[in-house]
PDB file of C-alpha atoms in Angstrom:
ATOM      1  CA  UNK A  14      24.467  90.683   7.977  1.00  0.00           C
ATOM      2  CA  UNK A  15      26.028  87.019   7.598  1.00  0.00           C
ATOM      3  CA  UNK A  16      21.973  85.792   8.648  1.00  0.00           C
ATOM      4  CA  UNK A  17      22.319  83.044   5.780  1.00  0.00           C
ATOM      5  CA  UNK A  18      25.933  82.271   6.121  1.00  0.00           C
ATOM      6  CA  UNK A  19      26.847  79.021   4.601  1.00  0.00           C
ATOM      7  CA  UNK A  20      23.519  78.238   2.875  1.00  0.00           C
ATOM      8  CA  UNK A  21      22.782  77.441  -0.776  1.00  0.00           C
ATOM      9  CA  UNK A  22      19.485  78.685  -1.716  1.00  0.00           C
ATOM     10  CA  UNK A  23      17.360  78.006  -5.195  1.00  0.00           C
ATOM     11  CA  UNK A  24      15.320  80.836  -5.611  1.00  0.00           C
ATOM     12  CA  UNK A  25      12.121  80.548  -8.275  1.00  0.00           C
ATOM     13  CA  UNK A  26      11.625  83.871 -10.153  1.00  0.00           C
ATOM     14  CA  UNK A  27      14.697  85.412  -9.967  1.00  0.00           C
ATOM     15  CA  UNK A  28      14.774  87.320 -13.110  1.00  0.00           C
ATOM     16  CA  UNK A  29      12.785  90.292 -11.818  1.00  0.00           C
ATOM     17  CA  UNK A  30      10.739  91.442  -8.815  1.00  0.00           C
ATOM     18  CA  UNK A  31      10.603  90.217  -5.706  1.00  0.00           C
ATOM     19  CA  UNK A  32      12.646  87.643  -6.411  1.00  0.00           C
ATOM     20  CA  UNK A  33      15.547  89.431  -7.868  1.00  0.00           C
ATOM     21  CA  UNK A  34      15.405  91.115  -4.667  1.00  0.00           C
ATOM     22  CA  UNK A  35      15.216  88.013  -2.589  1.00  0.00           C
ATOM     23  CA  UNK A  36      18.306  86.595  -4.655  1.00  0.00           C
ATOM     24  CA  UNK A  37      20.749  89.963  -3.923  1.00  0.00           C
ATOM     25  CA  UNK A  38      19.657  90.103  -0.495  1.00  0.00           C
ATOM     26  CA  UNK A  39      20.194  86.584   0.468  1.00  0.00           C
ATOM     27  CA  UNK A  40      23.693  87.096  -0.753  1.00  0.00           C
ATOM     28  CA  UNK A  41      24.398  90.138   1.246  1.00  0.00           C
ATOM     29  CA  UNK A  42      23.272  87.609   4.044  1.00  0.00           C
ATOM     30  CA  UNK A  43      26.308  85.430   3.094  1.00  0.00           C
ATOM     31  CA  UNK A  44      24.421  82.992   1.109  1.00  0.00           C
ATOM     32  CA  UNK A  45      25.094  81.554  -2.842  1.00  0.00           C
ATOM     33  CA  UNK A  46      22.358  81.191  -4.798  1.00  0.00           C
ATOM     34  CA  UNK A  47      20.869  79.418  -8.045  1.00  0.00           C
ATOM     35  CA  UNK A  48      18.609  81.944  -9.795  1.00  0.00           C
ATOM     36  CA  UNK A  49      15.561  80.136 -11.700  1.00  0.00           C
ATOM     37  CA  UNK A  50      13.274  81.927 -14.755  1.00  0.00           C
ATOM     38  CA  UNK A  51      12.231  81.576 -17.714  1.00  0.00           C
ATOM     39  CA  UNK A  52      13.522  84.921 -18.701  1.00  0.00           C
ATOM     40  CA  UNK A  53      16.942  83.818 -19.858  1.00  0.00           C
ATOM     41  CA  UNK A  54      18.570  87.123 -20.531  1.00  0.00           C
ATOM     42  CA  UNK A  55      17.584  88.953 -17.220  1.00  0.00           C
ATOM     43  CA  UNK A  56      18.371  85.984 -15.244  1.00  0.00           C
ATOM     44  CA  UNK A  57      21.601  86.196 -16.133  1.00  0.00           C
ATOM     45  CA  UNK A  58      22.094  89.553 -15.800  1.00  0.00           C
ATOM     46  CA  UNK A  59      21.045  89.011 -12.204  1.00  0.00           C
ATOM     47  CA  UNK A  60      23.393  86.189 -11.715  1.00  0.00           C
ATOM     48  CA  UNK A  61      25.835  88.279 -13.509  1.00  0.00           C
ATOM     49  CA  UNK A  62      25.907  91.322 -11.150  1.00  0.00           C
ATOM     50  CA  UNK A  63      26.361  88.992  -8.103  1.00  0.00           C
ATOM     51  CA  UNK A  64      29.166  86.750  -9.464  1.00  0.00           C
ATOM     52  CA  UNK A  65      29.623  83.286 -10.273  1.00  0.00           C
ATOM     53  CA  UNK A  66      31.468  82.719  -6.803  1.00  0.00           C
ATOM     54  CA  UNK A  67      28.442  83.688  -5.129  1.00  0.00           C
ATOM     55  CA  UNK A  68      25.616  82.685  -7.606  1.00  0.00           C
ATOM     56  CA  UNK A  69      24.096  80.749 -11.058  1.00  0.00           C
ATOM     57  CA  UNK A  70      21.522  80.831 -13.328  1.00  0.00           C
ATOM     58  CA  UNK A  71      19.794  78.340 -14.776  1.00  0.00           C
ATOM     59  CA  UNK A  72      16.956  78.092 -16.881  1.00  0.00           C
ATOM     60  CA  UNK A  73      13.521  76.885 -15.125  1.00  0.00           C
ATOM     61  CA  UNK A  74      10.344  76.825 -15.880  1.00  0.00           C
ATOM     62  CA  UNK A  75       8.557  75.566 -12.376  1.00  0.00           C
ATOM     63  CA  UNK A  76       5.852  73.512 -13.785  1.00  0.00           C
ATOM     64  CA  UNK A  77       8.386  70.903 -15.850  1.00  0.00           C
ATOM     65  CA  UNK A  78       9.975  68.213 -13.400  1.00  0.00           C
ATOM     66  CA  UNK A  79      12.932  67.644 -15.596  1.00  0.00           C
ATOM     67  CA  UNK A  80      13.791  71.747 -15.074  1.00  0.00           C
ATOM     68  CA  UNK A  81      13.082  71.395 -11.593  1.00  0.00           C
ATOM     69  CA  UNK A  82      15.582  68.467 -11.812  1.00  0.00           C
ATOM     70  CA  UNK A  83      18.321  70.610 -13.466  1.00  0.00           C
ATOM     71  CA  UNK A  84      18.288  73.420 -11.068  1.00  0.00           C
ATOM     72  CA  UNK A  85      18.554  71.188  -8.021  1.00  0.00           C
ATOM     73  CA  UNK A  86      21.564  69.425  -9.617  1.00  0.00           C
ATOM     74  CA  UNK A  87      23.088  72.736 -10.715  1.00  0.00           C
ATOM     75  CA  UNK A  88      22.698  74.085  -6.509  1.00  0.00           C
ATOM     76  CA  UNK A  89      24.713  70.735  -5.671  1.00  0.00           C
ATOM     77  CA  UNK A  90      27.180  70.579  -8.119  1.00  0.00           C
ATOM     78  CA  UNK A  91      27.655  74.684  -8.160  1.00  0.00           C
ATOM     79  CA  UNK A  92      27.948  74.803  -4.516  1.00  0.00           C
ATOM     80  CA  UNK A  93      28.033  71.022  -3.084  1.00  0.00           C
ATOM     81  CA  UNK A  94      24.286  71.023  -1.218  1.00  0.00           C
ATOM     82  CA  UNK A  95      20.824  72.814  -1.285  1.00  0.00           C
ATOM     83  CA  UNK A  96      19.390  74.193   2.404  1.00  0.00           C
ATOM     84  CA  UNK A  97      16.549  76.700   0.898  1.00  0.00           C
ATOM     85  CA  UNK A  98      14.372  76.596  -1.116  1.00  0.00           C
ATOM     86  CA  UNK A  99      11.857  80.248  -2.347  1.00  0.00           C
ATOM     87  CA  UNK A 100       8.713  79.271  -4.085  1.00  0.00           C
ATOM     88  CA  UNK A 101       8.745  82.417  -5.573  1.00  0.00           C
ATOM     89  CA  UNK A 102       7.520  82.116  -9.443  1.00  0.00           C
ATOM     90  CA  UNK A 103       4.341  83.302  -9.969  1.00  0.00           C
ATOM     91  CA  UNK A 104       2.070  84.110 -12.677  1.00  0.00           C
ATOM     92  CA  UNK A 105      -1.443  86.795 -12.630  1.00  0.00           C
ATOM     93  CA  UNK A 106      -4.457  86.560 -15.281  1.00  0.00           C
ATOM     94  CA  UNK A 107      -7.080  89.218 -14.837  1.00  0.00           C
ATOM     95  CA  UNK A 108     -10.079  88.179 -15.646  1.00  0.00           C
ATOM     96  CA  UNK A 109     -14.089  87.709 -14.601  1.00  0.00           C
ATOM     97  CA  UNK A 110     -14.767  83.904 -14.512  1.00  0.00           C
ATOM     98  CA  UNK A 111     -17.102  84.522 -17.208  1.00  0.00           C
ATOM     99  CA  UNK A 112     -15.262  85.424 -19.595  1.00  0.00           C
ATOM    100  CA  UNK A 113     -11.916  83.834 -18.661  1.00  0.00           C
ATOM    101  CA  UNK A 114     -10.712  80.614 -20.612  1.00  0.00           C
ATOM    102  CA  UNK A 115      -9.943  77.479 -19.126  1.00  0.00           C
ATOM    103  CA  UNK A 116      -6.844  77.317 -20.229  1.00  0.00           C
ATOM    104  CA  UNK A 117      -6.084  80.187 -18.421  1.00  0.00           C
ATOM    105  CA  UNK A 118      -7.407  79.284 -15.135  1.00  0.00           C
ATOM    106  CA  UNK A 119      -5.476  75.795 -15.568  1.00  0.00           C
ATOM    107  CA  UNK A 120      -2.071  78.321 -16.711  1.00  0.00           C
ATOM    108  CA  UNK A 121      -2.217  80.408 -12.934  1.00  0.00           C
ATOM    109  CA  UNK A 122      -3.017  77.161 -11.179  1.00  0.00           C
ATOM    110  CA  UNK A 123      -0.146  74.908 -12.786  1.00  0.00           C
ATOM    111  CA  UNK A 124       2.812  77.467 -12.027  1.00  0.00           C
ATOM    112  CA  UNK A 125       1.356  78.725  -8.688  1.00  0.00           C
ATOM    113  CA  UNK A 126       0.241  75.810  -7.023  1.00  0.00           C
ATOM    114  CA  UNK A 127       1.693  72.961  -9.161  1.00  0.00           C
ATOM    115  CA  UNK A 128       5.144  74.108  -9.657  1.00  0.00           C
ATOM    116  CA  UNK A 129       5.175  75.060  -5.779  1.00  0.00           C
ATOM    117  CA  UNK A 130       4.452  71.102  -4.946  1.00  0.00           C
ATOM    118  CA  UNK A 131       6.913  70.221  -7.795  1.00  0.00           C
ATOM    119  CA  UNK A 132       9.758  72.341  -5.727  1.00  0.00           C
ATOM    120  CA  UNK A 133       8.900  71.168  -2.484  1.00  0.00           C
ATOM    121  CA  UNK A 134       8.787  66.984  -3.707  1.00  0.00           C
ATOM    122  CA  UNK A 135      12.589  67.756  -5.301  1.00  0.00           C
ATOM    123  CA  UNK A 136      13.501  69.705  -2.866  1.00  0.00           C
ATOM    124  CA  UNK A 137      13.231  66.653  -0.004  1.00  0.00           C
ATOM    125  CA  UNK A 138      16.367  64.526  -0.691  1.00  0.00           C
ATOM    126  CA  UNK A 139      18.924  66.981  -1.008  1.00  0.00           C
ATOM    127  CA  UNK A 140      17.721  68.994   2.007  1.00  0.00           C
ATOM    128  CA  UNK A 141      17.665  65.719   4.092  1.00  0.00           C
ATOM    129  CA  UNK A 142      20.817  64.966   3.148  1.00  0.00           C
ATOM    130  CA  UNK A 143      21.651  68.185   3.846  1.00  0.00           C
ATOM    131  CA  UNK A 144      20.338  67.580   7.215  1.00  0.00           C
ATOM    132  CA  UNK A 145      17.331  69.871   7.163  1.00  0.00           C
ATOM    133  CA  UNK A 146      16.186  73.338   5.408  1.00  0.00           C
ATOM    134  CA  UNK A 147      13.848  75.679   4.886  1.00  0.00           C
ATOM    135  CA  UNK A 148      11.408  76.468   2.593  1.00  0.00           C
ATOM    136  CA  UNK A 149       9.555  79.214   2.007  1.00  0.00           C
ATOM    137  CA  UNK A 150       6.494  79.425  -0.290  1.00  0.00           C
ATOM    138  CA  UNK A 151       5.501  83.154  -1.628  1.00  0.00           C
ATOM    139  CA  UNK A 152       1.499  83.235  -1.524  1.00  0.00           C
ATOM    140  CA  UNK A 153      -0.460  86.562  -1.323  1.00  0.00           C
ATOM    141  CA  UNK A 154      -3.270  88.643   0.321  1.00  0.00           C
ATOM    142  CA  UNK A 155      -5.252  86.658  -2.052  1.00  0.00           C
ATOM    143  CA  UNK A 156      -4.659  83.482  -0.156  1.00  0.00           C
ATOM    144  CA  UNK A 157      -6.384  84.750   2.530  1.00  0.00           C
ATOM    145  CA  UNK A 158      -9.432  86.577   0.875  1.00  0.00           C
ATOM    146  CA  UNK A 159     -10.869  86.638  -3.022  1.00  0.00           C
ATOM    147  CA  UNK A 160     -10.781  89.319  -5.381  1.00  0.00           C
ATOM    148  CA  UNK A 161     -12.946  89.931  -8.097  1.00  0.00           C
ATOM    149  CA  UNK A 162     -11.524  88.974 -11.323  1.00  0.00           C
ATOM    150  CA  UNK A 163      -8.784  87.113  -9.899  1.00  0.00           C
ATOM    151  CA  UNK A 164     -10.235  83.776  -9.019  1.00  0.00           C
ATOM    152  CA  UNK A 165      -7.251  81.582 -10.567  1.00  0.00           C
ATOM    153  CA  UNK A 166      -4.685  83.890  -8.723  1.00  0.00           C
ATOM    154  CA  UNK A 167      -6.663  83.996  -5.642  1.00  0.00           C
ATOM    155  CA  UNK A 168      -7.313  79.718  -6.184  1.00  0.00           C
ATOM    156  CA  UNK A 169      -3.519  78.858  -6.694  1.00  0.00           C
ATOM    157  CA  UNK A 170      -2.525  81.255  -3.229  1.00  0.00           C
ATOM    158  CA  UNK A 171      -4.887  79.468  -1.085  1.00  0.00           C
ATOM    159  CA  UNK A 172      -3.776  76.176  -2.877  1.00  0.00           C
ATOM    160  CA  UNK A 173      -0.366  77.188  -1.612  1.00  0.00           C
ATOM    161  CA  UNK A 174      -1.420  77.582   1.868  1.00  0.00           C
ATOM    162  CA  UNK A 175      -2.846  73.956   2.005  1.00  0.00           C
ATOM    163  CA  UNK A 176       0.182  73.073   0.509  1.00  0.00           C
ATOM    164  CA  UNK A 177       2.555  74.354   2.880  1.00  0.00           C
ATOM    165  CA  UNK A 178       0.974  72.958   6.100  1.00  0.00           C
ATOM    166  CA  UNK A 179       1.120  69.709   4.467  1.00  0.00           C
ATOM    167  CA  UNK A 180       4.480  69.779   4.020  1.00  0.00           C
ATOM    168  CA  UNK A 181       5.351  71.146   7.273  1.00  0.00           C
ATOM    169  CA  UNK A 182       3.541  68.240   8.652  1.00  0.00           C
ATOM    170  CA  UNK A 183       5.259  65.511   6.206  1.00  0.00           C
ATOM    171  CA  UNK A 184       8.690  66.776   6.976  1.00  0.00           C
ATOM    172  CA  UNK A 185       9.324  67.877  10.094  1.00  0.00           C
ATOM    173  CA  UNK A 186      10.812  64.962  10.751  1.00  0.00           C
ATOM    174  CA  UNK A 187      13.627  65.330   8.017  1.00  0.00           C
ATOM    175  CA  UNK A 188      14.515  68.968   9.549  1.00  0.00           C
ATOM    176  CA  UNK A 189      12.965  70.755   6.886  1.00  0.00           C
ATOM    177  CA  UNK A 190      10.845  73.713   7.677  1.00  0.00           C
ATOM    178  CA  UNK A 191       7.798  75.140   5.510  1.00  0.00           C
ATOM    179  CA  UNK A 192       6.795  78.194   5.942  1.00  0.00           C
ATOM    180  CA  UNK A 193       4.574  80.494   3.386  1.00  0.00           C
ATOM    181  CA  UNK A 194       4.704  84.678   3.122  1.00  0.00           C
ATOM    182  CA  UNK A 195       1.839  86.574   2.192  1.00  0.00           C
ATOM    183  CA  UNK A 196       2.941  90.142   0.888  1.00  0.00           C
ATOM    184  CA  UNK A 197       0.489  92.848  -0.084  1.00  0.00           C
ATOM    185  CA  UNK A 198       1.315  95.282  -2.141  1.00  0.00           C
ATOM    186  CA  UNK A 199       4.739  95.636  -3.510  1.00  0.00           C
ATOM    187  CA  UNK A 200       6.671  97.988  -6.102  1.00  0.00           C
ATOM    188  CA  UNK A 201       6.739  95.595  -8.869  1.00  0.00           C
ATOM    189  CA  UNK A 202       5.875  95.269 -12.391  1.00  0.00           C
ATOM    190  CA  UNK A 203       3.087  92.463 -11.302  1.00  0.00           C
ATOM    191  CA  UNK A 204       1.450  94.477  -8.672  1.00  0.00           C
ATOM    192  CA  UNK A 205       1.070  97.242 -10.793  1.00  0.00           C
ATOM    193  CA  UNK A 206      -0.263  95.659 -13.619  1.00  0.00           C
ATOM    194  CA  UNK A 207      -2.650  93.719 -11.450  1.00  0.00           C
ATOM    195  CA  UNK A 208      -3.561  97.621  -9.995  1.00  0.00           C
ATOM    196  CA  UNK A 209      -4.031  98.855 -13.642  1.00  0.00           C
ATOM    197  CA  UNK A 210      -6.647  96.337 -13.736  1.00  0.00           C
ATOM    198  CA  UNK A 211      -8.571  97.333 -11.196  1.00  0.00           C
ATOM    199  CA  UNK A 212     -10.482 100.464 -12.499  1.00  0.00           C
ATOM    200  CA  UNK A 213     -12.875 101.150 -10.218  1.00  0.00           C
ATOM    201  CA  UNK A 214     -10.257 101.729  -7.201  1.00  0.00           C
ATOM    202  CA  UNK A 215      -8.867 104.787  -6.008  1.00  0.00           C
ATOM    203  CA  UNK A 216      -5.156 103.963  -6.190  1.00  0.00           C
ATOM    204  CA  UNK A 217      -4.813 106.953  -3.447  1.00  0.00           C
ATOM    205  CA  UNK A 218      -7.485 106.667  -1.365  1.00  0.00           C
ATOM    206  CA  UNK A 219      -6.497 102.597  -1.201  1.00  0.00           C
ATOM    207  CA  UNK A 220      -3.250 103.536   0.101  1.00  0.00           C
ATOM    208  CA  UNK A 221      -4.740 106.195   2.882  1.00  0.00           C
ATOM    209  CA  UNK A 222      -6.913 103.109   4.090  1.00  0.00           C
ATOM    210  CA  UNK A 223      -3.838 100.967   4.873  1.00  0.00           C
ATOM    211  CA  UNK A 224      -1.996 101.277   8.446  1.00  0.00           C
ATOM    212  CA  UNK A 225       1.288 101.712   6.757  1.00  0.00           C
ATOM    213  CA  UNK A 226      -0.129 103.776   4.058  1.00  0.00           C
ATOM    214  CA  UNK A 227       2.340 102.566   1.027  1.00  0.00           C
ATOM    215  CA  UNK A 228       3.357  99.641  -1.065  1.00  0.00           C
ATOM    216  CA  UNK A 229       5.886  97.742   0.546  1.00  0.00           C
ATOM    217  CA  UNK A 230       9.849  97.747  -1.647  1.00  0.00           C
ATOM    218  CA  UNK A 231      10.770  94.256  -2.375  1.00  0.00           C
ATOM    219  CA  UNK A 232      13.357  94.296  -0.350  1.00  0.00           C
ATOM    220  CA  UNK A 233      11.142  94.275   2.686  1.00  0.00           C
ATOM    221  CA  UNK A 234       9.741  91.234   1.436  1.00  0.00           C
ATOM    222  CA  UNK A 235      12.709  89.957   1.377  1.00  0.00           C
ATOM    223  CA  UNK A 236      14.272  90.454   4.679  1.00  0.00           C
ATOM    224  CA  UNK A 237      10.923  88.570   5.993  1.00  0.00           C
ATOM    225  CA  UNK A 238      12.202  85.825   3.216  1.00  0.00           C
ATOM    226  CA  UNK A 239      15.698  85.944   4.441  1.00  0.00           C
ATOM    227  CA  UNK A 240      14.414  85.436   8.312  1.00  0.00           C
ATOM    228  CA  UNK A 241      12.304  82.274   7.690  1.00  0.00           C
ATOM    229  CA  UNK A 242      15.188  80.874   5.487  1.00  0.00           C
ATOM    230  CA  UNK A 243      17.751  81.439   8.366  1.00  0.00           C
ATOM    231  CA  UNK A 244      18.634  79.308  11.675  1.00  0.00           C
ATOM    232  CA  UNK A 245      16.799  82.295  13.575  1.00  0.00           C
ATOM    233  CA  UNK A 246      13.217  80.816  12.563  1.00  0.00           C
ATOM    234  CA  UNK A 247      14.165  77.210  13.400  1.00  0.00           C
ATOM    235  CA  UNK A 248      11.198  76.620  15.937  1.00  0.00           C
ATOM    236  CA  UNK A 249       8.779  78.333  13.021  1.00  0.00           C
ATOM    237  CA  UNK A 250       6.883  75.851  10.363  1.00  0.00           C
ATOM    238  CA  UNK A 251       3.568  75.477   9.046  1.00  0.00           C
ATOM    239  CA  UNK A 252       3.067  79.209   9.615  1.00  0.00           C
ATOM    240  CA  UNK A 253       1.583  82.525   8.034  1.00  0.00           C
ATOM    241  CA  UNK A 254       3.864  85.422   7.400  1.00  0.00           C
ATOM    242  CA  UNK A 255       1.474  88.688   6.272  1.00  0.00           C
ATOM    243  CA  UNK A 256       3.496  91.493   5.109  1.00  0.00           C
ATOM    244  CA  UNK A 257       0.504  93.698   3.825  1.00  0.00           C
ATOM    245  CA  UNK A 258       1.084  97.001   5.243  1.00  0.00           C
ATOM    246  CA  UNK A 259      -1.753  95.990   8.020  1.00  0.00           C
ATOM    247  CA  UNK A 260      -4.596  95.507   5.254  1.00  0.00           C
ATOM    248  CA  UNK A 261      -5.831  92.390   6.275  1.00  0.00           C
ATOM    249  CA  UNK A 262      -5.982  93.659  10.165  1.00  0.00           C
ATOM    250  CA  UNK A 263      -9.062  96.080   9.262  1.00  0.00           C
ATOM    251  CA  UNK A 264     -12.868  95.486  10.217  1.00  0.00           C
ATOM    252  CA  UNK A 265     -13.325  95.125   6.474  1.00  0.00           C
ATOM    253  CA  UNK A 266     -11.437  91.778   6.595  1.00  0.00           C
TER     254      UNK A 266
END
């Protein structure tokens, strides 16, 4: 423990899921945190179960620059400077591009990909002033191969891959690292209404086929999260983190 000791992190998504997870786990690392979401009422309740010493919540949707602009300003003036930053927030549409709407497509794309960029470009002068940080962009499986029916999902995770090694490029120089984590399956109210979709999959004989035959907890996410946020990873940017129970590693892939 004490991995993140002395950091302020502003964590995207922090109502629920893997990023709940990320934001209780980066505080039994030592670190206080600024919880982003939309959803107002769990937010809280996360930020509420930590402790206003060690955290705050603040209402953020990713893909509007002026929210983006509140919840860095409430990480400086909370706790006086912003080292990491999770790109966490993440929506899912299910759909076969026939028959999905445009303004659904555009939906996945502007809160995966855009609000990702928005984070990282307001993100820049507070972690140079800082001197340096980390950031750490949640992708997915799906940034590494398609799935049918989720072509906006599967658009806005490679987007964030592109994204990250241009960022890792552009500001290496400032001390900030960007790094980007690609879980597989994971116990969350997402990924199992993303498997629900899915109907011609046998949930069981899915898991038999993976290595580490399970979903992963969020918390294991997280500690992956944690490590790439901490001093330990500080020769580590522009890089891939799978955490997919070995699916990817297959002959299939």
């Amino acid at each position: 423990m004490g991995r993140l000791d002395g950091k302020v992190a502003l964590i995207t998504g922090g109502a629920r899921g893997m990023g709940k997870s990320h934001a209780r786990h980066f505080v039994a690392e030592g670190a206080r945190v600024v919880i982003g979401d939309v959803l107002d009422d769990r937010g809280r309740a996360v930020a509420d179960g930590i402790g206003e010493q060690r955290s705050r919540f603040v209402h953020h949707d990713v893909t509007s620059e002026a929210d983006w602009a509140v919840a860095v300003d409430t990480a400086l003036e909370a706790f006086g400077r912003l080292d990491v930053l999770v790109n966490n927030a993440g929506i899912l549409r299910h759909a076969p591009i026939a028959d999905m709407a445009p303004a659904d497509f555009r939906q996945v794309l502007d809160v995966n990909l855009v609000g990702c960029w928005l984070g990282i470009r307001q993100a820049v002068k507070p972690m140079t002033a800082a001197g340096g940080g980390s950031i750490v962009n949640v992708s997915s499986i799906e940034g590494f191969v398609g799935a049918a029916g989720l072509s906006a999902y599967s658009a806005s995770k490679f987007g964030v891959r592109g994204i990250t090694k241009s960022a890792a490029q552009e500001l290496g120089r400032f001390g900030i690292r960007v790094n980007s984590v690609h879980p597989g399956g994971v116990m969350t109210s997402m990924a199992v209404t993303a498997a629900q979709s899915f109907v011609d999959v046998d949930p069981a004989g899915f898991l038999k086929s993976l290595p580490i035959a399970r979903f992963a907890e969020p918390v294991e996410i997280s500690r992956l999260v944690a490590f790439l946020a901490s001093d330990e990873s500080s020769y580590t940017t522009g890089a891939e983190f799978l955490a997919d129970g070995g699916l990817l590693s297959g002959p299939g892939y």
